[in-house]
């Protein structure tokens, strides 16, 4: 410790005088002085009172304030932590809700698209079917018309031939003409 | 006080009765008076400082809380888990000595820590309390500390007296350290103040030279402010160390 040089400085003037004189010179070592012992007794009383006042009243008061503050800070921290947890949860909920909504929207779009595609397909198929039917009908009608036309052809030919024959020869045998026409047209 | 061409550096330590005949009868000198003032200042500091009891402390409350925390940390970290038991005692010691040291720096005041009787009384109190704590926490078994564990038995006749002497010299070193520091500081202050007066008696030239001891005294006062708190701290921490040994198992 650095008390050494100071002690030396302090001791130097004292060392210059004989030991007895030092003892006599220092009031602290004059143990015949009743005030010297008196201050020790008073000191014990005062220090005892000081200690009691500190340990009973002054220090517990400081302790209380410090404990209150610690508790207050702790509870504030707890509240803040709780609020943060709630905010985190709300944010997570929001995120998941957004995610869900996006999923739903995508599913919706897909459904509508597939529905549209299906309905377009169905429409096309229906149209194709109708056209096929119409084509079939038309073909049937054409066949009928042709057959009709073909069947009326021999008739027309027969009647025309009968007319021609009757104009040419004035008479006619219906059956013969019909046979002849059939024979020619076959 | 400096009188003429001699410097009476030790007169400042003389005890005089205060309050006239009553003080004389009660052996009440300026030393216990300043003890009372010191105790009152510390208690008032804590009382006024903690009166707002605010969650966000003001300056004085922060100072009171810092001094509480400082000594509390010192006691608990040094003594250990039983430190809280001895904390009020360490607090009282630290601030009793600190206030005594600092009050003594004021002009016309008295430094009760400059009396070996007072410092030895405090040291003996620490000594007795540490012995009582040893018996309380370790029973008579604390005596085995005088023979460190693992020492050969044939060394006991040598080691036990050494340990005993070092143990018994604790109150002596504790008290003389504080006493000598305070006396040395105040003697130096008095000597240099005396130089100033002596130089001032030499006329105009001396008046100029007298500035030097004043400058030295200013520096010494700053040093004494450091020494005052340092010695109080040393006293308190040594007390904590002795108490730690007392409560250790």
Short mmCIF file of C-alpha atoms in Angstrom, two decimals:
data_model
loop_
_atom_site.label_atom_id
_atom_site.label_comp_id
_atom_site.label_asym_id
_atom_site.label_seq_id
_atom_site.Cartn_x
_atom_site.Cartn_y
_atom_site.Cartn_z
CA UNK A 1 0.00 0.00 0.00
CA UNK A 2 1.11 3.52 -0.56
CA UNK A 3 0.84 4.40 3.09
CA UNK A 4 4.54 3.59 3.38
CA UNK A 5 6.00 6.90 2.09
CA UNK A 6 3.42 8.85 4.06
CA UNK A 7 4.22 6.89 7.19
CA UNK A 8 7.86 7.64 6.61
CA UNK A 9 7.16 11.34 6.24
CA UNK A 10 5.10 11.19 9.37
CA UNK A 11 7.66 9.19 11.32
CA UNK A 12 10.63 11.33 10.33
CA UNK A 13 9.92 14.33 12.62
CA UNK A 14 8.82 12.00 15.42
CA UNK A 15 12.00 9.95 15.19
CA UNK A 16 14.02 13.08 15.76
CA UNK A 17 12.77 13.38 19.34
CA UNK A 18 13.42 10.74 22.03
CA UNK A 19 10.83 7.99 22.44
CA UNK A 20 9.51 9.23 25.76
CA UNK A 21 8.83 12.61 24.28
CA UNK A 22 6.91 11.04 21.40
CA UNK A 23 4.69 9.18 23.80
CA UNK A 24 4.19 12.35 25.81
CA UNK A 25 3.75 14.43 22.64
CA UNK A 26 1.04 12.35 21.05
CA UNK A 27 -2.28 13.11 22.72
CA UNK A 28 -3.55 9.78 21.36
CA UNK A 29 -1.13 7.89 23.61
CA UNK A 30 -1.86 9.85 26.78
CA UNK A 31 -3.84 7.09 28.42
CA UNK A 32 -4.07 9.03 31.70
CA UNK A 33 -6.49 11.39 30.03
CA UNK A 34 -10.01 10.39 31.16
CA UNK A 35 -11.35 11.91 27.95
CA UNK A 36 -9.36 9.34 25.95
CA UNK A 37 -11.09 6.40 27.60
CA UNK A 38 -14.31 8.39 27.65
CA UNK A 39 -14.33 8.65 23.87
CA UNK A 40 -14.01 4.86 23.60
CA UNK A 41 -17.03 4.33 25.85
CA UNK A 42 -18.97 7.07 24.05
CA UNK A 43 -17.81 5.63 20.75
CA UNK A 44 -19.15 2.19 21.67
CA UNK A 45 -22.51 3.72 22.66
CA UNK A 46 -22.73 5.90 19.55
CA UNK A 47 -21.62 3.13 17.21
CA UNK A 48 -24.11 0.75 18.83
CA UNK A 49 -26.91 3.25 18.35
CA UNK A 50 -25.76 3.94 14.80
CA UNK A 51 -25.74 0.20 14.05
CA UNK A 52 -29.22 -0.29 15.51
CA UNK A 53 -30.65 2.69 13.63
CA UNK A 54 -29.14 1.40 10.41
CA UNK A 55 -30.12 -2.25 10.79
CA UNK A 56 -33.62 -1.60 12.16
CA UNK A 57 -34.79 1.42 10.18
CA UNK A 58 -32.52 2.97 7.58
CA UNK A 59 -31.27 -0.06 5.66
CA UNK A 60 -34.57 -2.03 5.53
CA UNK A 61 -36.12 1.10 4.06
CA UNK A 62 -33.59 1.16 1.23
CA UNK A 63 -34.03 -2.59 0.84
CA UNK A 64 -37.82 -2.14 0.51
CA UNK A 65 -37.47 0.45 -2.22
CA UNK A 66 -35.00 -1.71 -4.11
CA UNK A 67 -37.20 -4.80 -3.77
CA UNK A 68 -40.25 -2.86 -4.94
CA UNK A 69 -38.37 -1.60 -7.93
CA UNK A 70 -37.12 -5.07 -8.79
CA UNK A 71 -40.66 -6.46 -8.49
CA UNK A 72 -42.05 -3.60 -10.55
CA UNK A 73 -39.48 -4.06 -13.28
CA UNK A 74 -40.07 -7.81 -13.24
CA UNK A 75 -43.83 -7.42 -13.55
CA UNK A 76 -43.41 -4.84 -16.31
CA UNK A 77 -41.09 -7.23 -18.11
CA UNK A 78 -43.63 -10.02 -17.68
CA UNK A 79 -46.39 -7.83 -19.11
CA UNK A 80 -44.16 -6.86 -22.00
CA UNK A 81 -43.23 -10.49 -22.60
CA UNK A 82 -46.88 -11.51 -22.53
CA UNK A 83 -47.79 -8.72 -24.95
CA UNK A 84 -44.99 -9.78 -27.25
CA UNK A 85 -46.16 -13.40 -27.15
CA UNK A 86 -49.68 -12.25 -27.98
CA UNK A 87 -48.44 -10.08 -30.82
CA UNK A 88 -46.39 -13.00 -32.11
CA UNK A 89 -49.38 -15.27 -31.94
CA UNK A 90 -51.59 -12.69 -33.71
CA UNK A 91 -48.97 -12.21 -36.38
CA UNK A 92 -48.70 -15.97 -36.85
CA UNK A 93 -52.47 -16.19 -37.05
CA UNK A 94 -52.52 -13.42 -39.61
CA UNK A 95 -49.86 -15.17 -41.65
CA UNK A 96 -51.67 -18.49 -41.56
CA UNK A 97 -54.97 -16.79 -42.39
CA UNK A 98 -53.37 -15.09 -45.35
CA UNK A 99 -51.82 -18.33 -46.43
CA UNK A 100 -55.15 -20.09 -46.08
CA UNK A 101 -56.94 -17.36 -48.01
CA UNK A 102 -54.37 -17.59 -50.77
CA UNK A 103 -54.81 -21.36 -50.87
CA UNK A 104 -58.56 -20.95 -51.00
CA UNK A 105 -58.35 -18.38 -53.73
CA UNK A 106 -56.08 -20.59 -55.75
CA UNK A 107 -58.38 -23.56 -55.26
CA UNK A 108 -61.31 -21.37 -56.25
CA UNK A 109 -59.59 -20.19 -59.40
CA UNK A 110 -58.64 -23.74 -60.26
CA UNK A 111 -62.16 -24.96 -59.68
CA UNK A 112 -63.62 -22.22 -61.85
CA UNK A 113 -61.06 -22.89 -64.53
CA UNK A 114 -61.74 -26.60 -64.52
CA UNK A 115 -65.48 -25.95 -64.47
CA UNK A 116 -65.14 -23.65 -67.42
CA UNK A 117 -62.98 -26.18 -69.20
CA UNK A 118 -65.49 -28.93 -68.43
CA UNK A 119 -68.42 -26.86 -69.56
CA UNK A 120 -66.58 -25.88 -72.72
CA UNK A 121 -65.80 -29.54 -73.36
CA UNK A 122 -69.39 -30.52 -72.68
CA UNK A 123 -70.62 -27.77 -74.99
CA UNK A 124 -68.24 -28.89 -77.72
CA UNK A 125 -69.27 -32.51 -77.28
CA UNK A 126 -72.92 -31.56 -77.41
CA UNK A 127 -72.42 -29.49 -80.48
CA UNK A 128 -70.48 -32.31 -82.10
CA UNK A 129 -73.23 -34.75 -81.20
CA UNK A 130 -75.91 -32.45 -82.55
CA UNK A 131 -73.99 -31.91 -85.72
CA UNK A 132 -73.50 -35.66 -86.05
CA UNK A 133 -77.19 -36.19 -85.59
CA UNK A 134 -77.98 -33.52 -88.10
CA UNK A 135 -75.49 -35.01 -90.50
CA UNK A 136 -77.06 -38.43 -89.98
CA UNK A 137 -80.53 -36.95 -90.47
CA UNK A 138 -79.45 -35.14 -93.54
CA UNK A 139 -77.86 -38.26 -94.90
CA UNK A 140 -81.03 -40.18 -94.18
CA UNK A 141 -83.04 -37.50 -95.89
CA UNK A 142 -80.70 -37.50 -98.86
CA UNK A 143 -80.91 -41.27 -99.08
CA UNK A 144 -84.68 -41.07 -98.87
CA UNK A 145 -84.83 -38.34 -101.47
CA UNK A 146 -82.54 -40.28 -103.70
CA UNK A 147 -84.50 -43.44 -103.23
CA UNK A 148 -87.64 -41.48 -103.76
CA UNK A 149 -86.18 -39.88 -106.77
CA UNK A 150 -84.95 -43.22 -108.05
CA UNK A 151 -88.33 -44.87 -107.44
CA UNK A 152 -90.18 -42.01 -109.12
CA UNK A 153 -87.73 -42.20 -112.02
CA UNK A 154 -89.12 -45.50 -113.33
CA UNK A 155 -92.60 -44.19 -112.81
CA UNK A 156 -91.85 -41.02 -114.72
CA UNK A 157 -90.06 -43.00 -117.34
CA UNK A 158 -92.99 -45.41 -117.61
CA UNK A 159 -95.59 -42.65 -117.86
CA UNK A 160 -93.42 -40.69 -120.29
CA UNK A 161 -92.91 -43.79 -122.35
CA UNK A 162 -96.65 -44.54 -122.25
CA UNK A 163 -97.35 -41.00 -123.38
CA UNK A 164 -94.79 -41.32 -126.18
CA UNK A 165 -96.08 -44.72 -127.16
CA UNK A 166 -99.68 -43.62 -127.17
CA UNK A 167 -98.78 -40.57 -129.27
CA UNK A 168 -96.82 -42.66 -131.66
CA UNK A 169 -99.12 -45.60 -132.09
CA UNK A 170 -102.26 -44.37 -130.48
CA UNK A 171 -102.60 -47.30 -128.28
CA UNK A 172 -100.60 -48.81 -125.55
CA UNK A 173 -100.23 -51.74 -123.36
CA UNK A 174 -99.43 -50.53 -119.97
CA UNK A 175 -97.88 -53.70 -118.74
CA UNK A 176 -95.63 -54.14 -121.69
CA UNK A 177 -94.35 -50.59 -121.49
CA UNK A 178 -93.70 -50.94 -117.78
CA UNK A 179 -91.79 -54.16 -118.40
CA UNK A 180 -89.82 -52.56 -121.17
CA UNK A 181 -88.94 -49.54 -119.05
CA UNK A 182 -87.91 -51.74 -116.18
CA UNK A 183 -85.78 -53.79 -118.46
CA UNK A 184 -84.05 -50.73 -119.90
CA UNK A 185 -83.51 -48.94 -116.59
CA UNK A 186 -82.26 -51.99 -114.76
CA UNK B 1 -1.59 25.12 15.82
CA UNK B 2 1.39 27.05 14.56
CA UNK B 3 2.64 29.55 17.05
CA UNK B 4 5.60 31.74 16.23
CA UNK B 5 8.42 29.79 14.65
CA UNK B 6 7.41 26.32 15.88
CA UNK B 7 4.77 24.03 14.48
CA UNK B 8 2.60 22.14 16.92
CA UNK B 9 1.47 19.37 14.61
CA UNK B 10 0.04 17.20 17.36
CA UNK B 11 -2.09 19.77 19.19
CA UNK B 12 -4.94 19.09 16.79
CA UNK B 13 -5.34 15.62 18.29
CA UNK B 14 -5.86 16.87 21.85
CA UNK B 15 -9.17 16.11 23.45
CA UNK B 16 -11.11 18.90 25.10
CA UNK B 17 -14.38 18.55 26.93
CA UNK B 18 -17.34 20.12 25.19
CA UNK B 19 -20.52 21.43 26.82
CA UNK B 20 -18.52 22.86 29.74
CA UNK B 21 -18.74 21.11 33.09
CA UNK B 22 -21.34 18.63 31.90
CA UNK B 23 -18.97 17.44 29.18
CA UNK B 24 -16.16 17.23 31.68
CA UNK B 25 -18.27 15.15 34.03
CA UNK B 26 -19.48 12.86 31.26
CA UNK B 27 -15.99 12.62 29.70
CA UNK B 28 -17.63 13.99 26.57
CA UNK B 29 -14.96 15.50 24.29
CA UNK B 30 -15.12 16.74 20.71
CA UNK B 31 -14.36 13.18 19.58
CA UNK B 32 -17.74 11.68 20.59
CA UNK B 33 -19.37 14.91 19.42
CA UNK B 34 -18.05 14.32 15.91
CA UNK B 35 -19.01 10.66 16.13
CA UNK B 36 -22.57 11.82 16.80
CA UNK B 37 -22.39 14.30 13.93
CA UNK B 38 -21.05 11.60 11.58
CA UNK B 39 -23.76 9.12 12.57
CA UNK B 40 -26.41 11.83 12.20
CA UNK B 41 -25.13 12.83 8.76
CA UNK B 42 -25.15 9.25 7.49
CA UNK B 43 -28.61 8.55 8.90
CA UNK B 44 -29.93 11.86 7.53
CA UNK B 45 -28.39 11.07 4.15
CA UNK B 46 -30.22 7.74 4.05
CA UNK B 47 -33.45 9.18 5.47
CA UNK B 48 -33.68 12.23 3.22
CA UNK B 49 -32.33 10.31 0.24
CA UNK B 50 -34.87 7.51 0.53
CA UNK B 51 -37.83 9.71 1.44
CA UNK B 52 -39.19 9.92 -2.14
CA UNK B 53 -38.92 6.09 -2.38
CA UNK B 54 -39.33 6.66 -6.10
CA UNK B 55 -39.14 3.92 -8.70
CA UNK B 56 -36.99 6.26 -10.80
CA UNK B 57 -34.63 7.75 -8.19
CA UNK B 58 -33.45 11.35 -8.04
CA UNK B 59 -29.82 12.23 -7.40
CA UNK B 60 -29.81 11.91 -3.62
CA UNK B 61 -31.86 8.72 -3.67
CA UNK B 62 -29.55 7.27 -6.32
CA UNK B 63 -26.57 8.15 -4.11
CA UNK B 64 -28.19 6.46 -1.10
CA UNK B 65 -29.01 3.39 -3.18
CA UNK B 66 -25.53 3.25 -4.66
CA UNK B 67 -23.95 3.33 -1.20
CA UNK B 68 -26.34 0.58 -0.10
CA UNK B 69 -25.58 -1.56 -3.16
CA UNK B 70 -21.86 -0.91 -2.91
CA UNK B 71 -21.54 -2.16 0.67
CA UNK B 72 -24.11 -4.91 0.09
CA UNK B 73 -22.18 -6.28 -2.90
CA UNK B 74 -18.96 -5.98 -0.93
CA UNK B 75 -20.39 -7.93 2.01
CA UNK B 76 -22.18 -10.60 -0.01
CA UNK B 77 -19.43 -11.18 -2.55
CA UNK B 78 -16.70 -11.37 0.11
CA UNK B 79 -18.42 -13.11 3.01
CA UNK B 80 -20.56 -15.40 0.89
CA UNK B 81 -24.13 -16.52 1.43
CA UNK B 82 -24.13 -15.32 5.05
CA UNK B 83 -22.99 -11.90 3.94
CA UNK B 84 -26.48 -10.42 4.24
CA UNK B 85 -26.42 -11.17 7.99
CA UNK B 86 -23.34 -9.04 8.52
CA UNK B 87 -24.22 -6.40 5.93
CA UNK B 88 -25.62 -3.83 8.41
CA UNK B 89 -22.52 -4.19 10.54
CA UNK B 90 -20.17 -3.72 7.57
CA UNK B 91 -22.29 -0.79 6.38
CA UNK B 92 -22.13 0.84 9.83
CA UNK B 93 -18.35 0.32 10.02
CA UNK B 94 -17.66 1.63 6.53
CA UNK B 95 -19.75 4.75 6.87
CA UNK B 96 -18.73 5.45 10.48
CA UNK B 97 -15.08 5.47 9.38
CA UNK B 98 -15.71 7.24 6.08
CA UNK B 99 -17.75 10.00 7.70
CA UNK B 100 -15.11 10.35 10.45
CA UNK B 101 -12.30 10.62 7.91
CA UNK B 102 -14.14 13.17 5.77
CA UNK B 103 -15.46 15.26 8.67
CA UNK B 104 -11.89 15.54 9.89
CA UNK B 105 -10.91 17.31 6.67
CA UNK B 106 -13.15 20.27 7.49
CA UNK B 107 -11.41 23.17 9.22
CA UNK B 108 -11.93 23.37 13.03
CA UNK B 109 -13.27 19.84 13.09
CA UNK B 110 -11.91 16.76 14.82
CA UNK B 111 -10.89 13.42 13.32
CA UNK B 112 -11.94 10.68 15.72
CA UNK B 113 -10.33 8.05 13.46
CA UNK B 114 -6.97 9.64 14.25
CA UNK B 115 -7.18 8.23 17.77
CA UNK B 116 -5.67 4.79 18.26
CA UNK B 117 -8.10 4.18 21.12
CA UNK B 118 -11.05 4.60 18.74
CA UNK B 119 -9.60 2.58 15.85
CA UNK B 120 -8.39 -0.12 18.21
CA UNK B 121 -11.84 -0.23 19.78
CA UNK B 122 -13.37 -0.73 16.32
CA UNK B 123 -10.77 -3.37 15.44
CA UNK B 124 -11.30 -5.26 18.72
CA UNK B 125 -15.04 -5.17 18.06
CA UNK B 126 -14.44 -6.74 14.61
CA UNK B 127 -12.09 -9.26 16.20
CA UNK B 128 -14.56 -10.29 18.90
CA UNK B 129 -17.45 -10.46 16.44
CA UNK B 130 -15.43 -12.65 14.07
CA UNK B 131 -14.55 -15.00 16.94
CA UNK B 132 -18.19 -15.13 18.04
CA UNK B 133 -19.25 -15.80 14.45
CA UNK B 134 -16.63 -18.56 14.21
CA UNK B 135 -18.04 -20.26 17.30
CA UNK B 136 -21.60 -19.70 16.10
CA UNK B 137 -21.00 -21.12 12.60
CA UNK B 138 -18.26 -23.70 13.21
CA UNK B 139 -18.36 -24.46 16.92
CA UNK B 140 -15.09 -25.07 18.67
CA UNK B 141 -13.95 -26.69 15.41
CA UNK B 142 -12.81 -23.28 14.17
CA UNK B 143 -9.66 -23.83 16.25
CA UNK B 144 -8.47 -26.32 13.65
CA UNK B 145 -7.83 -23.34 11.32
CA UNK B 146 -4.70 -22.75 13.36
CA UNK B 147 -3.26 -25.92 11.83
CA UNK B 148 -3.87 -25.72 8.07
CA UNK B 149 -5.29 -28.93 6.65
CA UNK B 150 -2.77 -31.41 5.28
CA UNK B 151 0.19 -30.20 7.36
CA UNK B 152 2.40 -32.86 8.94
CA UNK B 153 1.85 -33.13 12.68
CA UNK B 154 5.52 -32.53 13.48
CA UNK B 155 5.18 -29.02 11.99
CA UNK B 156 2.37 -28.17 14.40
CA UNK B 157 4.63 -26.76 17.15
CA UNK B 158 5.95 -24.31 14.58
CA UNK B 159 2.80 -23.54 12.59
CA UNK B 160 0.28 -23.16 15.38
CA UNK B 161 2.15 -20.31 17.10
CA UNK B 162 2.67 -18.59 13.73
CA UNK B 163 -1.01 -18.85 12.85
CA UNK B 164 -1.93 -17.73 16.36
CA UNK B 165 0.30 -14.68 16.17
CA UNK B 166 -1.00 -13.72 12.73
CA UNK B 167 -4.54 -14.14 14.03
CA UNK B 168 -3.91 -12.04 17.13
CA UNK B 169 -2.11 -9.35 15.19
CA UNK B 170 -5.19 -8.67 13.07
CA UNK B 171 -6.79 -6.08 15.36
CA UNK B 172 -3.40 -4.43 15.83
CA UNK B 173 -2.70 -4.07 12.10
CA UNK B 174 -6.30 -3.13 11.38
CA UNK B 175 -6.33 -0.33 13.95
CA UNK B 176 -2.81 1.00 13.36
CA UNK B 177 -3.33 1.15 9.59
CA UNK B 178 -6.30 3.48 9.92
CA UNK B 179 -4.90 5.48 12.85
CA UNK B 180 -1.48 6.01 11.23
CA UNK B 181 -2.94 7.04 7.90
CA UNK B 182 -5.22 9.62 9.45
CA UNK B 183 -2.55 10.99 11.79
CA UNK B 184 0.03 11.17 8.99
CA UNK B 185 -2.33 13.04 6.71
CA UNK B 186 -3.35 15.55 9.33
CA UNK B 187 0.20 16.11 10.54
CA UNK B 188 1.27 16.83 6.97
CA UNK B 189 -1.60 19.25 6.47
CA UNK B 190 -0.73 21.01 9.72
CA UNK B 191 2.99 21.16 8.92
CA UNK B 192 2.47 22.71 5.51
CA UNK B 193 -0.12 25.13 6.87
CA UNK B 194 2.51 26.08 9.49
CA UNK B 195 5.05 26.67 6.72
CA UNK B 196 2.67 29.11 5.10
CA UNK B 197 2.36 31.14 8.31
CA UNK B 198 6.10 31.06 8.94
CA UNK B 199 6.87 32.18 5.36
CA UNK B 200 4.28 34.90 5.59
CA UNK B 201 6.25 36.32 8.52
CA UNK B 202 9.27 36.87 6.27
CA UNK B 203 7.80 39.88 4.46
CA UNK B 204 6.87 40.42 0.82
CA UNK B 205 9.21 37.72 -0.49
CA UNK B 206 7.76 35.25 1.99
CA UNK B 207 4.25 36.13 0.90
CA UNK B 208 5.07 34.93 -2.60
CA UNK B 209 6.84 31.80 -1.37
CA UNK B 210 3.94 30.99 0.96
CA UNK B 211 1.88 30.08 -2.07
CA UNK B 212 3.88 26.84 -2.45
CA UNK B 213 2.79 25.17 0.82
CA UNK B 214 -0.79 26.24 0.12
CA UNK B 215 -0.61 24.50 -3.26
CA UNK B 216 0.84 21.44 -1.56
CA UNK B 217 -1.96 21.51 1.00
CA UNK B 218 -4.54 21.63 -1.76
CA UNK B 219 -2.95 18.55 -3.32
CA UNK B 220 -2.74 16.91 0.11
CA UNK B 221 -6.43 17.58 0.69
CA UNK B 222 -7.23 15.78 -2.56
CA UNK B 223 -4.98 12.93 -1.46
CA UNK B 224 -6.71 12.83 1.91
CA UNK B 225 -10.08 12.54 0.19
CA UNK B 226 -8.73 9.44 -1.53
CA UNK B 227 -7.09 8.08 1.62
CA UNK B 228 -10.25 8.67 3.64
CA UNK B 229 -12.42 6.51 1.42
CA UNK B 230 -9.65 4.01 0.77
CA UNK B 231 -8.98 3.39 4.46
CA UNK B 232 -12.68 3.02 5.17
CA UNK B 233 -12.86 0.53 2.29
CA UNK B 234 -9.79 -1.37 3.49
CA UNK B 235 -11.20 -1.58 7.01
CA UNK B 236 -14.55 -2.80 5.69
CA UNK B 237 -13.11 -5.35 3.26
CA UNK B 238 -10.69 -6.77 5.84
CA UNK B 239 -13.63 -7.10 8.22
CA UNK B 240 -15.47 -8.99 5.47
CA UNK B 241 -12.47 -11.26 4.88
CA UNK B 242 -12.21 -12.08 8.60
CA UNK B 243 -15.94 -12.76 8.72
CA UNK B 244 -15.73 -14.99 5.64
CA UNK B 245 -13.14 -17.12 7.43
CA UNK B 246 -15.43 -17.15 10.44
CA UNK B 247 -18.49 -18.40 8.58
CA UNK B 248 -16.65 -20.76 6.18
CA UNK B 249 -17.11 -24.44 6.89
#
